[in-house]
Structures are given as structure tokens and as C-alpha cells.
Coordinates of C-alpha atoms in Angstrom, one line a residue:
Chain P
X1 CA -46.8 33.7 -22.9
X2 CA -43.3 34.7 -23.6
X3 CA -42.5 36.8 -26.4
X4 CA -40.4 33.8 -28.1
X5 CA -43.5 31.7 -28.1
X6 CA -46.0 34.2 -29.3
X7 CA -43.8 34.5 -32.3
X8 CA -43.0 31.0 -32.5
X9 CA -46.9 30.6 -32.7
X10 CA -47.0 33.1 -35.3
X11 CA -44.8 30.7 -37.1
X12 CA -47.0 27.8 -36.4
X13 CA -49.7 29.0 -38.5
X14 CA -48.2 28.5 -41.6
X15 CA -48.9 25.3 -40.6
X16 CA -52.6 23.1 -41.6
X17 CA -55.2 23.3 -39.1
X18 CA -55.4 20.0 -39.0
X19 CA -51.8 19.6 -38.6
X20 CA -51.7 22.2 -35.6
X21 CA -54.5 20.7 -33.6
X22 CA -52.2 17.9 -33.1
X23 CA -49.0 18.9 -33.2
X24 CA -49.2 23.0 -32.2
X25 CA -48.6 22.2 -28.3
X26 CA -46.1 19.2 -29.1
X27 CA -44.1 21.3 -31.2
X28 CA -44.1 24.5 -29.3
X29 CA -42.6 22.0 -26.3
X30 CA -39.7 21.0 -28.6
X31 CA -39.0 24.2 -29.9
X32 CA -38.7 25.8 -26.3
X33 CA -36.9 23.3 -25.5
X34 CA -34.2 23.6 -27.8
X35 CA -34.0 27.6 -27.5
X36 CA -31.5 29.5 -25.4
X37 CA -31.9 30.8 -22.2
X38 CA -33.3 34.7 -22.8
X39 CA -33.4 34.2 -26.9
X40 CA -36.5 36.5 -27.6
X41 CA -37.0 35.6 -31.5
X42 CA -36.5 32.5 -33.1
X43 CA -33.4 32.6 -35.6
X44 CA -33.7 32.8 -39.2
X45 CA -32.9 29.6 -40.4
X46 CA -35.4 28.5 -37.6
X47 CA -37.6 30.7 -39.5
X48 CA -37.0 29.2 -42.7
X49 CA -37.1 25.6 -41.5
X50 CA -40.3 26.0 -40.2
X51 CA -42.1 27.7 -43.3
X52 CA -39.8 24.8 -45.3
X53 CA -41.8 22.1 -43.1
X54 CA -45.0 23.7 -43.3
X55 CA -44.4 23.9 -47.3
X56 CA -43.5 20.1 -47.3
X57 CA -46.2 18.5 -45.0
X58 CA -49.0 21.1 -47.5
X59 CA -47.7 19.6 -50.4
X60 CA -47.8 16.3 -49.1
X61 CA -51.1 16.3 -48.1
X62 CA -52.1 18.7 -51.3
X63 CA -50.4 15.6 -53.8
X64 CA -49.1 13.0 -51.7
X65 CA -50.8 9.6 -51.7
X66 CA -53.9 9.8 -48.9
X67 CA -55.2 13.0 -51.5
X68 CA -56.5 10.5 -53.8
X69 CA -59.6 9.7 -53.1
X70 CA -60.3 13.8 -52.4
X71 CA -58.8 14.2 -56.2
X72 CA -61.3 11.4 -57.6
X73 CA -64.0 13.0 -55.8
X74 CA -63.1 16.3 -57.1
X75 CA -62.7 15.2 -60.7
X76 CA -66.0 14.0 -60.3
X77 CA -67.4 16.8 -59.2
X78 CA -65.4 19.6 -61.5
X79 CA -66.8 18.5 -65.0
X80 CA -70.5 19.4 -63.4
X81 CA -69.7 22.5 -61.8
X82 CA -68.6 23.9 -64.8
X83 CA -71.2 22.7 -66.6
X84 CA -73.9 23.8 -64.5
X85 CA -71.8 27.4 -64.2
X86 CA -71.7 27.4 -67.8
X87 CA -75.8 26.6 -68.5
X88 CA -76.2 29.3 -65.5
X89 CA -74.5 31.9 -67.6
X90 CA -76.4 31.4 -70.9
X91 CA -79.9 31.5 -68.6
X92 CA -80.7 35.2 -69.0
X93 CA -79.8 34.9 -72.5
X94 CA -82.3 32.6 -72.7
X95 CA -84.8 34.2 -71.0
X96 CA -84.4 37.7 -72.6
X97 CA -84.9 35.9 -75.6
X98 CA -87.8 34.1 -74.8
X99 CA -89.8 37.2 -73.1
X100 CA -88.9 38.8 -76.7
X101 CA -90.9 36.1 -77.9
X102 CA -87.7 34.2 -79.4
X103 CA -89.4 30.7 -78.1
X104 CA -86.9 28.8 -80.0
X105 CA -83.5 30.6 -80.3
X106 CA -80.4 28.7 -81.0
X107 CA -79.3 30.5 -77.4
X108 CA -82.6 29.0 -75.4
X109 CA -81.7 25.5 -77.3
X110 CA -77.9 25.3 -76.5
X111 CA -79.0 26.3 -72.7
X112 CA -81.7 23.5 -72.5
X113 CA -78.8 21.1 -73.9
X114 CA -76.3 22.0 -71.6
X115 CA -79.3 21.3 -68.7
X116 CA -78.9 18.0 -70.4
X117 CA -75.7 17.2 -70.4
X118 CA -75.5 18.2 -66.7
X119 CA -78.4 15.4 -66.2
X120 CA -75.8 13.0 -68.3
X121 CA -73.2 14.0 -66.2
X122 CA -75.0 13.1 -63.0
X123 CA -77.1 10.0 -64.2
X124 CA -75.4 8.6 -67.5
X125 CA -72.0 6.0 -68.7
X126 CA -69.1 8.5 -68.6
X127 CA -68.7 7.8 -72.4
X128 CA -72.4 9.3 -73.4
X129 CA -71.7 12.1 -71.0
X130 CA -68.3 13.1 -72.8
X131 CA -69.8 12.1 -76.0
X132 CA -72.7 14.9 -75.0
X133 CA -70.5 17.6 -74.0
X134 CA -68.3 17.6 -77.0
X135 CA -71.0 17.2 -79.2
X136 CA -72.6 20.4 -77.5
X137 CA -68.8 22.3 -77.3
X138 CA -68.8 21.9 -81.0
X139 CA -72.3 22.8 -81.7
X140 CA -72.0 25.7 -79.5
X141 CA -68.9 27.1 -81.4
X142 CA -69.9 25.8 -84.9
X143 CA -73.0 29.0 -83.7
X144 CA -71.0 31.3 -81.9
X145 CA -67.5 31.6 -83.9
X146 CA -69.1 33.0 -87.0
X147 CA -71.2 36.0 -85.0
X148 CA -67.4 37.3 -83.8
X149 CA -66.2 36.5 -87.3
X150 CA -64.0 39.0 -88.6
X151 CA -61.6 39.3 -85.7
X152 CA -61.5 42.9 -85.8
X153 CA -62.0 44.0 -82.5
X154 CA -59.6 47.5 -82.9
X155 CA -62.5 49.3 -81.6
X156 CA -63.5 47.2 -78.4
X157 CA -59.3 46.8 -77.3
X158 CA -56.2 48.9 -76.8
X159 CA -53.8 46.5 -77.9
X160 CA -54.0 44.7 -81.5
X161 CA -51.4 42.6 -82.3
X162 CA -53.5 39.6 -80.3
X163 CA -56.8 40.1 -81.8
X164 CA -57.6 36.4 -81.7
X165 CA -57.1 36.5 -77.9
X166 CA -60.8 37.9 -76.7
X167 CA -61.8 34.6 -79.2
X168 CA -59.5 32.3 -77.5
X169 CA -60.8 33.1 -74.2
X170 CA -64.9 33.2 -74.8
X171 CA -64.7 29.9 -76.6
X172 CA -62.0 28.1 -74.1
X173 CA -64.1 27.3 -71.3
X174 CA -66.5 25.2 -73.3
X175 CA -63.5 23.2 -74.8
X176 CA -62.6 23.0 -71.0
X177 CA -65.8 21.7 -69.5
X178 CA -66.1 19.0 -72.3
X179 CA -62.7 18.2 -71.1
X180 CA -63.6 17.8 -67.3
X181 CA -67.0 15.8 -68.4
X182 CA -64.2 13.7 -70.1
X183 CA -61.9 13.0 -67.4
X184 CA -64.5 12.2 -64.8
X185 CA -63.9 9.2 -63.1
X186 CA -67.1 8.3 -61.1
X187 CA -70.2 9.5 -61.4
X188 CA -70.6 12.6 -58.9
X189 CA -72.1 12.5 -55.4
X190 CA -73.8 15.5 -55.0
X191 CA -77.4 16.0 -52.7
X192 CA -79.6 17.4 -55.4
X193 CA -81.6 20.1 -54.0
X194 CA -77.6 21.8 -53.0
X195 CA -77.5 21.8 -56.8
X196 CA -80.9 23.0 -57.2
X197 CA -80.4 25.9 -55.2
X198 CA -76.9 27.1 -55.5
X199 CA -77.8 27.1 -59.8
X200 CA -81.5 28.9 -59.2
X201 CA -79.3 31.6 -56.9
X202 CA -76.3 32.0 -59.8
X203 CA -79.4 32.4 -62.2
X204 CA -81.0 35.1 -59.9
X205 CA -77.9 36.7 -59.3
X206 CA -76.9 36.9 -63.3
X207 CA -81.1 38.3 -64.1
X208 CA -80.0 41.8 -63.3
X209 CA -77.8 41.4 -67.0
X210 CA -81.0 41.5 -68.3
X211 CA -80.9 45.2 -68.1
X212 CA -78.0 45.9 -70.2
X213 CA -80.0 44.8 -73.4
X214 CA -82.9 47.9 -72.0
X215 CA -82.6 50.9 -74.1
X216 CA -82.4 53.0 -70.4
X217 CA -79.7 51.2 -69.0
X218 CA -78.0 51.1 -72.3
X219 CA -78.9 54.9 -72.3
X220 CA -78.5 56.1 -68.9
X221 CA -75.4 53.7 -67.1
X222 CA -74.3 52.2 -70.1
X223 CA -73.1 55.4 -71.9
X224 CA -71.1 55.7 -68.9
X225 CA -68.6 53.3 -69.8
X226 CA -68.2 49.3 -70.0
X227 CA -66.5 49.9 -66.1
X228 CA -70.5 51.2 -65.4
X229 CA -71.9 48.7 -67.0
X230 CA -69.8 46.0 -65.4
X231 CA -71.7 46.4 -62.4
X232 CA -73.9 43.4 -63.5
X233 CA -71.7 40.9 -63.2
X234 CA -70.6 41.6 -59.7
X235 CA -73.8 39.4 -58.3
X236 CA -73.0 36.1 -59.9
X237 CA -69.2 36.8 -59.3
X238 CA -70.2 37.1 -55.3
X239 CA -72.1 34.3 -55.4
X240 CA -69.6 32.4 -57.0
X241 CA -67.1 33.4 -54.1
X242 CA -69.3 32.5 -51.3
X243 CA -69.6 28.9 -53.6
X244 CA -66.1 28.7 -53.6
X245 CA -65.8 29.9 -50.0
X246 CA -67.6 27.1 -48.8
X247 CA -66.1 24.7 -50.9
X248 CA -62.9 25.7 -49.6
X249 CA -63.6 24.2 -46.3
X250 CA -63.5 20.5 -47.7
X251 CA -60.5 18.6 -49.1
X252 CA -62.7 17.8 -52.4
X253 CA -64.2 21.3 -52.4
X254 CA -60.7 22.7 -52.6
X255 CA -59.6 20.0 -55.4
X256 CA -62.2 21.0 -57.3
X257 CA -62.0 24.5 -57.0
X258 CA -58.5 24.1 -58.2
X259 CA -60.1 22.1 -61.6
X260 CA -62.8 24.1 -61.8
X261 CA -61.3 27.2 -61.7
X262 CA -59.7 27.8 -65.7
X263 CA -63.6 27.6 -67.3
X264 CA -65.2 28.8 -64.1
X265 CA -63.2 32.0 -63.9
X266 CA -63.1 32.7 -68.4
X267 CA -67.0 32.0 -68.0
X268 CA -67.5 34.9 -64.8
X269 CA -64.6 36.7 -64.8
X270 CA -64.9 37.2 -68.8
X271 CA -65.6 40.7 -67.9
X272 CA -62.8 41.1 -65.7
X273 CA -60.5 40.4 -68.2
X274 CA -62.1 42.7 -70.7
X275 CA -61.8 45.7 -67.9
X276 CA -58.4 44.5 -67.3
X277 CA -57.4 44.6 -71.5
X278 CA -59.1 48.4 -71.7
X279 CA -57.2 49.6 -68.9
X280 CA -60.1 49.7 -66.3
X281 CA -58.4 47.6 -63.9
X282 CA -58.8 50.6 -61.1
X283 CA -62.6 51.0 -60.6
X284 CA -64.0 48.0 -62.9
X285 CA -61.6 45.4 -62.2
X286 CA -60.7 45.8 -58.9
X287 CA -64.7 46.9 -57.9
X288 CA -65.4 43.8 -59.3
X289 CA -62.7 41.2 -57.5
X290 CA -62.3 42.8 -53.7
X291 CA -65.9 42.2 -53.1
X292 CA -65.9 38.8 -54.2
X293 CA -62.5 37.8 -52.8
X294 CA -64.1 39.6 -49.1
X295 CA -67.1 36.9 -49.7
X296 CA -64.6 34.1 -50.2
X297 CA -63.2 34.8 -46.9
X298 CA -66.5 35.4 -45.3
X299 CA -67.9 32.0 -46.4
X300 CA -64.6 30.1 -46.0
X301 CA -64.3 31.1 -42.4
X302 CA -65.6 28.4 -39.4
X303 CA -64.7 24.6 -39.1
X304 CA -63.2 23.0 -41.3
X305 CA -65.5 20.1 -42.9
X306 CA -63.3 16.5 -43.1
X307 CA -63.8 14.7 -45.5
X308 CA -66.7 15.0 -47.4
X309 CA -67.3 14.6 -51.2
X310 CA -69.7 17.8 -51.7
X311 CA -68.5 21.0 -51.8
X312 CA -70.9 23.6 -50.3
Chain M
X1 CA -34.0 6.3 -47.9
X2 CA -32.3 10.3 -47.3
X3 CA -29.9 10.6 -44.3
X4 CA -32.3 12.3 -42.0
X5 CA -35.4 9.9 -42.3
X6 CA -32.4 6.8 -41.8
X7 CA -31.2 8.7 -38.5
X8 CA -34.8 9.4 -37.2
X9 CA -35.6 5.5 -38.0
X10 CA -32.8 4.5 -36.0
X11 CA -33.3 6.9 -33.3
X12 CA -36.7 5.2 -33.1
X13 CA -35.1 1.4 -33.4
X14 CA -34.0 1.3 -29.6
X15 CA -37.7 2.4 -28.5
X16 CA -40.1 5.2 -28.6
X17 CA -38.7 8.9 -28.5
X18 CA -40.4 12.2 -28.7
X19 CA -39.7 15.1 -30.7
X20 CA -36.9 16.8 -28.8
X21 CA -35.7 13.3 -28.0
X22 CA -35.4 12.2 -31.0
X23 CA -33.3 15.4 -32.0
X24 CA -30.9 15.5 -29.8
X25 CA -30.5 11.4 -30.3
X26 CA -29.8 12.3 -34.2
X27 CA -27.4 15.0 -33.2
X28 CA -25.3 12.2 -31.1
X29 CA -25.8 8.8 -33.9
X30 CA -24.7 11.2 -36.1
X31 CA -21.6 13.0 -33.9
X32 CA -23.1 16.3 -34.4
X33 CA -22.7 16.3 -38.0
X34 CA -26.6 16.3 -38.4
X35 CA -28.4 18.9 -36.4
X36 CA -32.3 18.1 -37.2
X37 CA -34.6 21.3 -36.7
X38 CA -38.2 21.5 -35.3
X39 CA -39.5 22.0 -39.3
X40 CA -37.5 18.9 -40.9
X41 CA -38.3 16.4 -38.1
X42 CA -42.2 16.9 -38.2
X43 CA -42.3 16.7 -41.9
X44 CA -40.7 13.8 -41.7
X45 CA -42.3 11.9 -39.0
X46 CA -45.6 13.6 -40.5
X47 CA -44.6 11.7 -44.1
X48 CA -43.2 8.5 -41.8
X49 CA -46.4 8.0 -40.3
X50 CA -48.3 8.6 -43.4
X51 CA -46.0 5.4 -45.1
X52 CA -46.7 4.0 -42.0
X53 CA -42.9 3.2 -41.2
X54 CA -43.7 5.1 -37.6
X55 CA -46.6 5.4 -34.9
X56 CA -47.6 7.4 -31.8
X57 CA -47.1 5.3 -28.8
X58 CA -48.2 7.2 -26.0
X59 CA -48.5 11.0 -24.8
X60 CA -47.7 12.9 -21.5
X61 CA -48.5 16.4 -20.4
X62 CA -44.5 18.1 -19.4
X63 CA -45.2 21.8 -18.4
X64 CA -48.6 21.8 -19.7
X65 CA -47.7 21.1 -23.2
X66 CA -48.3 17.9 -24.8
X67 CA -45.0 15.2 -25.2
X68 CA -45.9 12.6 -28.2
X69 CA -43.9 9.7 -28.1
X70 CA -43.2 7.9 -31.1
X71 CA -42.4 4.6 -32.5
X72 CA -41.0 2.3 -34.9
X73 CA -43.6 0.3 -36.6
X74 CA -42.6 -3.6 -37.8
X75 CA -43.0 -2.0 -41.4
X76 CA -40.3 0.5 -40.5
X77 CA -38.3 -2.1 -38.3
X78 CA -38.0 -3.6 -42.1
X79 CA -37.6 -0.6 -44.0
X80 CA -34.7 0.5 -41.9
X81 CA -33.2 -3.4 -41.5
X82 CA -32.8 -3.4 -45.6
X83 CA -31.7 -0.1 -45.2
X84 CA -28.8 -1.1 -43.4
X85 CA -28.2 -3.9 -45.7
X86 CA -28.2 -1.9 -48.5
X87 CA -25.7 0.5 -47.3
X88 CA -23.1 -2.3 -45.5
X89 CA -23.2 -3.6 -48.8
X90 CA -22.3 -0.8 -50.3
X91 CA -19.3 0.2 -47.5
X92 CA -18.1 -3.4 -47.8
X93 CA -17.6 -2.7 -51.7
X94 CA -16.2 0.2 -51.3
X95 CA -14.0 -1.3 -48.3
X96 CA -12.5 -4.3 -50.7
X97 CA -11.6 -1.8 -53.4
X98 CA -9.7 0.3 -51.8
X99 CA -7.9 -2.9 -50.5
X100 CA -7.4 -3.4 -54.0
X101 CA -6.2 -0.3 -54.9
X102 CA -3.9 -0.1 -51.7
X103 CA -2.0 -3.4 -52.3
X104 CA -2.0 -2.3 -55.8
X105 CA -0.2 0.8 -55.0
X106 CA 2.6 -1.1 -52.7
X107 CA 3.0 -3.6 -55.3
X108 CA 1.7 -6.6 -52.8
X109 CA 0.1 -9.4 -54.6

């Protein structure tokens, strides 16, 4: 291979892989073809045209008119994934509650709700599903608001001129999700016992949080710092990114990633913003995001899956 | 229709072309003035096919690499057809009025 091809080929990959199955070899020919005799690198605006072209035929295929059935299915599929990502989070909640002999907390109720409206979701008219998860949006924030009420968080936050802000993004996601339930188009497609298990792993993987309510964590790691402490969420944040990974290797996984992602990352990555607003972008932040961005890689690496309507 | 997809379209009328053929046939419809680059030309036989205004008629194997030919599809052979319409309409317009405004100029009636 000459040097002009290898970095032709390099240029190639900004390509789709779908794209450069078929057309790698076929395009290689053309641009060899139309290259000087002894030009080693490919000019600039050859550079640029290619990228350009790459950019186009991605967006194209990203928003053109064939995505449509991919963005159905995804719409489908985004109001549940939030929803189940949402009831996911409030589990330990729960629990702790329960095993504190709280049977019936207003926490263990709105988490047994949500279980509901994911049922809805999956089984129910799209109107008594949307009905369901506004009527549990407002419920839920009709409870919460009043626990953060007065906004006077001067001495959680560096910054205080946007001391609504914190509010704005605990309680957006479940305005979003009763927004994605809303726009749903079809019911989703989704094998069950996928569902099953990638909810009882986010549960398992968001148990550990448990320990922040123990007076020895709270004692010991906790009176290291909240960057400590964020350790907890970096489970359900990995398992998240291998979700996400494996999504990614679908047409509809990657839709609904992109529609999921707003209330998916305010619900898990809450923390990571709060480390972010205190300064502890360094260790908590960043401790927090590069092993969950190496997991998305991981899981989004092999073949990838045509169309299908499930992600994962 | 943009001045690129018309020249590929009619670069594809007289029969399938591939890639670098249908560059260099662009470069001499056009008198060199349009100079289509490896980039352009797929995304737009990538969209063409996708409208399906253009098809793949038959590969070969040149120096190991595939060739694709392409080809116009009877959708495109219309597209392009009202194409050319459109735009002799227009130069035939633009053609009588500047008879107009010629005999106007040299007083002729």
C-alpha cells in the first residue's frame, strides 16, 4: 500500500461503516485514479471534500427520509427507558426505606407507580400512558419541591446568583420523561426479560448508595468529601455506559440514545454535575465519566446490528 | 435540481458510468468549469440512489479494486427530462427579452 492510499484510507474512515463496505474499494479506485503521478498526500481541499462528503451522506442517513422508521422506533422506545432509568433510581430509596421499616413511604409509593407507568407504557392506549406519567410528574414534584423549599443552597454551592438551578435540574428529568411517554408513537417492541435484566442490574449496581445513609460511611468516607462519596454512583453510571454502548450499535439504539439522553443523564449524572458546580471536576467528575465513557467504547465495539428496533 | 446533481444526471443519460467516469464526463459537459471531487460525487450518487433517481448496474474488478457502474433509473430519466424543460424555459425567456431590450436600444420596432 502506497503511502497516498494509506492516508487516503485514513480519510475514508470518517466515513459509515456501512457506507465503506460498499464503497471503501470503489472509492479508493477513483481517487488513485485522479491523483498525480508521485503525489504522496492527498491535497487539502481533497481533504476537506472528503470530510464534507462524509458529513453530508451522516447527516443524510442521521435525518434524511429512510431514518424514519429508526426515529419511530426510537420514540417508542425513549419514553420507557427513561422511565424505567428513572423508577431504577428511586429503588434503593425505596428499599432503605423499607428495611427501616418505612412499609409505606411516599418514596416506596411514587417507585411502585412509576413500575406502573412503565407497564402503561409497554401494554396501555398512548393517551392513559401520558395521562399516567403526568399525573405521576406532578405528584412526584407536588412531594419533592417542598423538602428543597427555601432555595438556599449557599452552603452546598460556590456560586449563588443561580440558586434555582440545582432545582431546575433534579426536577427536569421527570417533566422530560412525561414528555417522551407523550410523544410516543407506537407502543414499544422490546423482548421482556432484556428489560428485566438490564433494570435488576441498574438496581444492583445503584444498592451500594445504600451505604451513604450508614453512619460509618457517612463517618469514615463520607467526611472525606462529596468527591469520596461520589464513588457510589460510578456502578449505575458504568452500567449505563455499557447500555448505551450496546445500543449504539443499532440505528434505533442510537436514536434513542440521542432522546433519551437529557433525563437519562440529569437522573445519573446528577452527581456529576454537582462535582462539576463545587469545583471537583478533577478527581470526582472526571473519576466518574472516563470509566464510563471506556465502557461505552468497550460495549459499542463489534458488528454493527442492522436494523433492529431493541437497543441492547 | 443544484448544478452538480443535473451534470451527474446527464453524465448518466447516455448510459451507465462509474465514479471516475462520471467525473471526468462532468468536467467535459461542463467545459471544465465544474471539476466534481471524490467527496461531492458519492454524496450525491449516495442521496441519488436513496431518491431513487439512479441505480448500480453492474461491477468489475480493475486492479483489484472494485469499479461500480451506475445508472439512470426511468424516475431520473424524468426528473432530469423536466429538468431540462424547466431550465430551456427559463433560457428561452431570458433569450426573448433581451431581444426586446436589444431592438429597444436600436430603436427597431
Amino acid at each position: 500500500m502506497t503511502d497516498l492510499e494509506a492516508r487516503y484510507r485514513r480519510l475514508l474512515r470518517w466515513y459509515p461503516q456501512a457506507h465503506r463496505a460498499v464503497h471503501e474499494e470503489e472509492m479508493l479506485g477513483v481517487l488513485m485514479a485522479g491523483a498525480e503521478p508521485g503525489r504522496t498526500r492527498p491535497k487539502v481541499a481533497e481533504s476537506a471534500d472528503l470530510i464534507r462528503g462524509a458529513a453530508r451522506i451522516r447527516l443524510r442517513h442521521a435525518f434524511g427520509p429512510e431514518s424514519g422508521p429508526s426515529w419511530r422506533s426510537a420514540f417508542a422506545l425513549a419514553g420507557l427507558v427513561a422511565t424505567l432509568v428513572l423508577a431504577c433510581e428511586l429503588v434503593p430509596q425505596s428499599l432503605f426505606l423499607f428495611w427501616n421499616g418505612y412499609f409505606w413511604a411516599p418514596a416506596t409509593a411514587f417507585g411502585l407507580a412509576l413500575a406502573l407507568v412503565a407497564v402503561l407504557i409497554l401494554r396501555a392506549p398512548r393517551w392513559l400512558a401520558a395521562g399516567a406519567a403526568w399525573a405521576w410528574a406532578a405528584g412526584y414534584l407536588a412531594w419533592s419541591l417542598p423538602q428543597v423549599l427555601p432555595l438556599d443552597f449557599s452552603d452546598m454551592y460556590s456560586f449563588s446568583s443561580s440558586q434555582p438551578l440545582p432545582v431546575v435540574l433534579q426536577f427536569a428529568p421527570v417533566v422530560l420523561v412525561a414528555v417522551l411517554v407523550t410523544l410516543r408513537p407506537d407502543r414499544p417492541v422490546v423482548p421482556y426479560r432484556k428489560v428485566l435484566g438490564w433494570s435488576a442490574l441498574l438496581v444492583g449496581a445503584g444498592l451500594p448508595q445504600l451505604y451513604q445513609f450508614e453512619n460509618w460511611f457517612y463517618e469514615t468516607i463520607g467526611s472525606l468529601g462529596y468527591e469520596t462519596e461520589a464513588i457510589l454512583f460510578m456502578l449505575p453510571l458504568t452500567v449505563l455506559a455499557v447500555l448505551a454502548g450496546q445500543a449504539a450499535r443499532t440505528a434505533t439504539g442510537r436514536r434513542t440514545i440521542v432522546l433519551a439522553a437529557v433525563p437519562v443523564l440529569l437522573m445519573t449524572g446528577y452527581d456529576l454535575l454537582v462535582l462539576w458546580m463545587t469545583g471537583s471536576w478533577l478527581f470526582g467528575s472526571l473519576g466518574l465519566l472516563i470509566p464510563a465513557v471506556i465502557m461505552f467504547v468497550l460495549a459499542r465495539r463489534g458488528k454493527p446490528v442492522p436494523q433492529t428496533p431493541v437497543p441492547g | 435540481m443544484q448544478e452538480p446533481t443535473f451534470l451527474i444526471l446527464t453524465a448518466l443519460a447516455a448510459g451507465p458510468q462509474h465514479g471516475y467516469g462520471v467525473i471526468t464526463d462532468v468536467a467535459e459537459i461542463s467545459e471544465g468549469r465544474v471539476v466534481l471531487r471524490a467527496g461531492t460525487l458519492y454524496a450525491a450518487l449516495d442521496r441519488l440512489r436513496a431518491e431513487g433517481l439512479i441505480e448500480a448496474d453492474r461491477e468489475e474488478i480493475v486492479d483489484g479494486r472494485v469499479r461500480r457502474y451506475y445508472r439512470l433509473t426511468g424516475e431520473g430519466a424524468t426528473r432530469l427530462a423536466e429538468e431540462v424543460d424547466r431550465i430551456t424555459r427559463h433560457a428561452n425567456a431570458a433569450t426573448t427579452r433581451l431581444r426586446q431590450r436589444f431592438s429597444t436600444a436600436w430603436g427597431m420596432p
